[in-house]
Coordinates of C-alpha atoms in Angstrom, one line a residue:
M1 CA 10.9 8.5 12.4
V2 CA 6.9 8.1 11.8
T3 CA 4.7 5.7 9.7
L4 CA 2.0 7.7 7.7
V5 CA -1.4 5.7 7.2
V6 CA -3.5 7.4 4.7
A7 CA -7.1 7.2 4.2
T8 CA -9.8 9.3 2.6
T9 CA -13.3 10.1 3.3
I10 CA -14.6 9.5 -0.1
D11 CA -13.8 5.8 -0.6
P12 CA -15.7 3.2 1.6
A13 CA -12.9 0.8 1.4
S14 CA -10.4 3.6 2.9
I15 CA -12.2 5.1 5.7
G16 CA -13.8 1.5 6.7
P17 CA -10.3 0.2 7.5
A18 CA -9.2 3.6 8.9
S19 CA -12.3 3.7 11.2
A20 CA -12.0 0.1 12.5
L21 CA -8.2 0.8 13.0
L22 CA -9.0 4.2 14.8
A23 CA -11.6 2.3 17.1
M24 CA -8.6 0.2 18.7
P25 CA -6.8 1.4 21.7
G26 CA -4.1 4.1 22.0
W27 CA -5.3 6.7 19.4
H28 CA -5.4 10.3 20.2
P29 CA -5.8 13.5 18.0
G30 CA -2.5 14.8 16.3
P31 CA -1.8 17.8 14.7
F32 CA -3.4 19.0 10.8
L33 CA -1.9 18.9 7.8
Q34 CA -3.5 22.2 6.3
D35 CA -7.2 20.5 6.4
I36 CA -6.1 17.2 6.7
P37 CA -6.7 15.8 10.5
S38 CA -4.4 13.2 11.7
F39 CA -4.3 10.8 14.7
V40 CA -1.4 9.5 16.8
N41 CA -0.6 6.0 18.1
G42 CA 3.0 5.7 18.9
E43 CA 5.2 6.2 15.9
V44 CA 2.3 6.0 13.7
R45 CA 0.3 8.9 12.3
L46 CA -3.2 8.2 10.5
L47 CA -4.1 11.2 7.8
K48 CA -7.8 11.4 6.8
H49 CA -8.2 13.4 3.7
D50 CA -11.2 14.1 1.4
N51 CA -9.7 13.6 -2.0
S52 CA -8.9 10.9 -4.1
I53 CA -6.2 8.6 -2.6
V54 CA -4.2 9.1 -5.7
A55 CA -4.3 12.8 -6.0
E56 CA -2.5 14.1 -2.7
D57 CA 1.2 14.3 -3.7
H58 CA 4.1 14.6 -1.4
L59 CA 2.2 13.9 1.9
D60 CA 5.5 12.6 3.2
K61 CA 7.6 15.7 2.2
R62 CA 4.6 17.6 3.5
W63 CA 4.4 16.3 6.6
E64 CA 7.8 16.7 7.5
E65 CA 7.9 20.3 6.7
A66 CA 4.8 20.7 9.0
T67 CA 5.8 18.6 12.0
N68 CA 9.6 18.1 11.6
E69 CA 8.9 14.5 11.9
V70 CA 10.8 12.2 9.4
V71 CA 8.5 10.0 7.5
D72 CA 9.7 6.5 7.5
E73 CA 7.3 5.1 5.1
I74 CA 3.6 5.5 3.7
I75 CA 0.8 2.7 3.9
F76 CA -2.3 3.8 1.6
L77 CA -5.8 2.2 2.3
S78 CA -8.0 2.2 -1.0
K79 CA -10.5 0.4 -3.0
H80 CA -9.8 -2.0 -5.7
T81 CA -11.4 -2.4 -9.0
A82 CA -11.3 -5.1 -11.3
V83 CA -13.2 -6.1 -14.7
S84 CA -13.9 -9.7 -12.8
N85 CA -15.5 -8.0 -10.1
R86 CA -14.0 -10.8 -7.7
P87 CA -13.7 -9.7 -4.3
A88 CA -10.1 -9.4 -3.2
L89 CA -7.8 -7.9 -0.5
T90 CA -4.5 -6.7 -2.4
V91 CA -1.0 -5.5 -1.4
H92 CA 1.1 -3.6 -4.0
P93 CA 3.9 -0.8 -4.5
I94 CA 3.1 2.0 -6.7
G95 CA 4.5 4.3 -9.6
I96 CA 4.2 4.5 -13.3
P97 CA 7.8 4.0 -14.4
H98 CA 6.4 2.7 -18.0
L99 CA 4.9 5.9 -19.0
R100 CA 6.8 8.5 -21.2
E101 CA 7.4 12.3 -20.1
D102 CA 4.5 13.4 -22.3
D103 CA 2.1 10.7 -21.2
V104 CA -0.8 11.8 -19.2
P105 CA -1.0 9.6 -15.9
P106 CA -4.5 8.1 -15.7
Q107 CA -4.5 7.6 -12.2
G108 CA -2.1 10.0 -10.5
G109 CA 1.8 9.8 -10.3
K110 CA 4.4 11.4 -12.5
P111 CA 5.7 9.6 -15.8
G112 CA 8.6 7.7 -15.4
W113 CA 8.5 7.6 -11.4
A114 CA 8.0 5.1 -8.9
A115 CA 8.0 5.1 -5.0
P116 CA 10.5 3.2 -3.3
P117 CA 8.5 -0.1 -2.6
S118 CA 8.0 -0.7 1.2
P119 CA 10.0 -3.8 2.5
R120 CA 7.1 -4.8 4.4
I121 CA 5.2 -5.8 1.3
G122 CA 6.0 -9.6 1.3
P123 CA 5.9 -10.2 5.0
W124 CA 2.6 -8.4 5.0
L125 CA 1.0 -10.3 2.1
R126 CA 1.8 -13.6 3.8
L127 CA 0.2 -11.8 7.2
L128 CA -2.7 -10.7 5.4
K129 CA -3.4 -14.3 3.8
K130 CA -2.8 -15.6 7.4
I131 CA -5.8 -13.0 8.6
A132 CA -8.1 -13.7 5.8
E133 CA -8.1 -17.2 6.6
S134 CA -8.7 -16.9 10.1
H135 CA -11.5 -14.5 9.6
N136 CA -13.2 -16.7 7.1
L137 CA -12.8 -14.5 4.2
I138 CA -11.0 -17.1 2.0
P139 CA -12.1 -18.6 -0.6
E140 CA -14.5 -15.9 -1.2
F141 CA -12.0 -13.1 -1.1
E142 CA -8.7 -13.5 -3.3
V143 CA -5.4 -12.5 -1.4
T144 CA -3.1 -11.1 -4.1
L145 CA -0.5 -9.3 -5.2
E146 CA -0.4 -6.4 -8.1
G147 CA 2.1 -4.5 -9.9
T148 CA 3.0 -0.8 -10.0
H149 CA 0.2 1.1 -12.0
H150 CA -0.7 4.6 -10.2
G151 CA 0.2 7.4 -7.7
P152 CA 0.3 9.4 -5.6
V153 CA 3.7 10.8 -6.0
T154 CA 5.7 10.0 -2.6
N155 CA 9.7 9.6 -1.8
S156 CA 9.2 7.1 0.9
P157 CA 8.8 3.6 0.8
T158 CA 5.0 2.9 0.1
M159 CA 2.6 0.4 -0.3
F160 CA -1.2 0.5 -1.0
L161 CA -3.7 -2.1 0.9
E162 CA -7.0 -2.5 -1.1
I163 CA -10.4 -4.2 -0.7
G164 CA -12.1 -5.0 -4.0
S165 CA -13.7 -5.1 -6.3
T166 CA -17.2 -3.7 -6.2
A167 CA -19.1 -1.4 -4.0
E168 CA -21.0 -4.4 -2.4
Y169 CA -17.4 -5.4 -1.1
W170 CA -15.6 -2.1 -0.3
K171 CA -18.1 -1.4 2.1
R172 CA -17.7 -5.0 3.8
Q173 CA -16.9 -4.6 7.4
D174 CA -15.2 -8.1 7.8
A175 CA -13.0 -7.1 5.0
A176 CA -12.2 -3.7 6.6
Q177 CA -11.7 -5.3 9.8
A178 CA -9.1 -7.4 8.2
I179 CA -7.1 -4.5 6.7
A180 CA -7.2 -3.0 9.8
L181 CA -6.1 -5.8 11.9
L182 CA -3.3 -6.2 9.1
V183 CA -2.0 -2.8 9.9
W184 CA -2.3 -2.9 13.8
E185 CA -0.1 -6.2 13.8
G186 CA 2.1 -5.4 11.2
L187 CA 3.5 -2.0 13.0
G188 CA 3.3 -3.8 16.1
L189 CA 0.6 -1.3 17.7
G190 CA -0.9 -4.5 19.8
G191 CA 2.7 -4.4 21.6
C192 CA 4.0 -7.3 19.6
G193 CA 6.9 -6.9 17.3
A194 CA 6.1 -5.2 14.0
V195 CA 6.5 -7.2 10.9
G196 CA 8.8 -6.7 8.1
N197 CA 10.7 -4.1 10.0
W198 CA 13.4 -2.8 7.7
N199 CA 15.4 -1.5 10.8
S200 CA 15.5 -4.9 12.5
R201 CA 19.1 -5.6 13.5
S202 CA 18.9 -9.1 11.7
S203 CA 17.5 -7.4 8.4
D204 CA 21.3 -7.3 6.8
R205 CA 21.2 -10.8 6.9
N206 CA 18.1 -11.4 4.8
K207 CA 17.7 -11.3 0.9
V208 CA 16.2 -8.8 -1.1
L209 CA 14.0 -9.7 -4.2
L210 CA 13.1 -7.2 -7.0
G211 CA 10.4 -8.6 -9.3
I212 CA 10.2 -7.3 -12.9
G213 CA 7.7 -8.3 -15.5
G214 CA 3.7 -9.3 -15.5
G215 CA 0.9 -7.8 -15.9
H216 CA -1.2 -5.9 -13.6
Y217 CA -1.4 -8.9 -11.5
A218 CA 1.7 -10.8 -10.5
P219 CA 1.0 -14.7 -9.9
R220 CA 4.4 -15.8 -10.2
H221 CA 5.8 -13.1 -8.2
M222 CA 3.2 -13.6 -5.7
D223 CA 3.9 -17.3 -5.4
V224 CA 7.7 -16.5 -4.9
V225 CA 6.9 -13.9 -2.2
L226 CA 4.5 -16.3 -0.2
S227 CA 7.2 -19.1 -0.2
F228 CA 9.9 -16.8 0.6
K229 CA 10.9 -16.2 3.8
G230 CA 13.1 -13.6 3.6
W231 CA 12.7 -9.9 3.1
Q232 CA 10.4 -8.6 0.2
K233 CA 11.4 -5.2 -1.0
S234 CA 9.1 -6.2 -4.4
A235 CA 9.1 -3.5 -6.6
I236 CA 7.0 -5.6 -9.0
M237 CA 6.9 -3.6 -12.2
G238 CA 3.6 -5.2 -13.9
F239 CA 1.3 -2.7 -15.9
L240 CA -2.0 -2.7 -17.4
A241 CA -2.1 -3.9 -20.6
K242 CA -4.4 -0.8 -21.5
Q243 CA -1.7 1.6 -20.4
N244 CA 0.3 0.8 -23.6
I245 CA 3.1 -1.5 -22.3
R246 CA 6.0 -1.2 -24.6
V247 CA 8.6 -4.2 -25.2
G248 CA 12.1 -3.5 -26.9
K249 CA 15.6 -2.7 -26.1
P250 CA 16.6 -0.3 -23.4
E251 CA 17.5 2.4 -26.0
D252 CA 14.3 2.3 -27.7
F253 CA 12.6 4.0 -24.3

């Protein structure tokens, strides 16, 4: 089983961390997925495409069909935008389960759908904060957890790692290096154990948390994640207010 790390060349906050990651030892060229090149390091496959990060649906299924390798999880590298323009490093699951079938998704995905959240979300949020502190990115950068709010469509456990929130920060090499180091250490590419490995033998003795509610950001959920020492399969169902949040009884939806 393999992990897909996905970047797009049209986003500096995506290709920056990808380039920093590829500069680390052990990578070699892998097979193409249609016109998308890949790079291989152990059980990790890094893909670099030229489209919007939320536009390439079913990359897990397409990779499996092309290579016969089973995809265990997907990690997307992306920019983050915010009205506040505050510098940020974010982690979040994906999906738009709050949209009706006839709604038009504003940022990819499929109405009513959410990808299985990566079990690494909680452990990696804690690791990201540690890395950001050691690289003196805090307090300039905020390390934060977001809720589900966009695509692309996947069927494998998925999370986004993002740098925000303006072009100045999307291009920051120190932020790119922090995200690359998060992936490197989190996936155990440096030879140490992977962080948040759901397949570890002790995983059946750890708790799973599912957070529901909140807005685009989920500060209460994040507080729990940062303080909780068990596994975090954190499908935080928080949505942008501008995406028409509907409140009512289950039969109203």
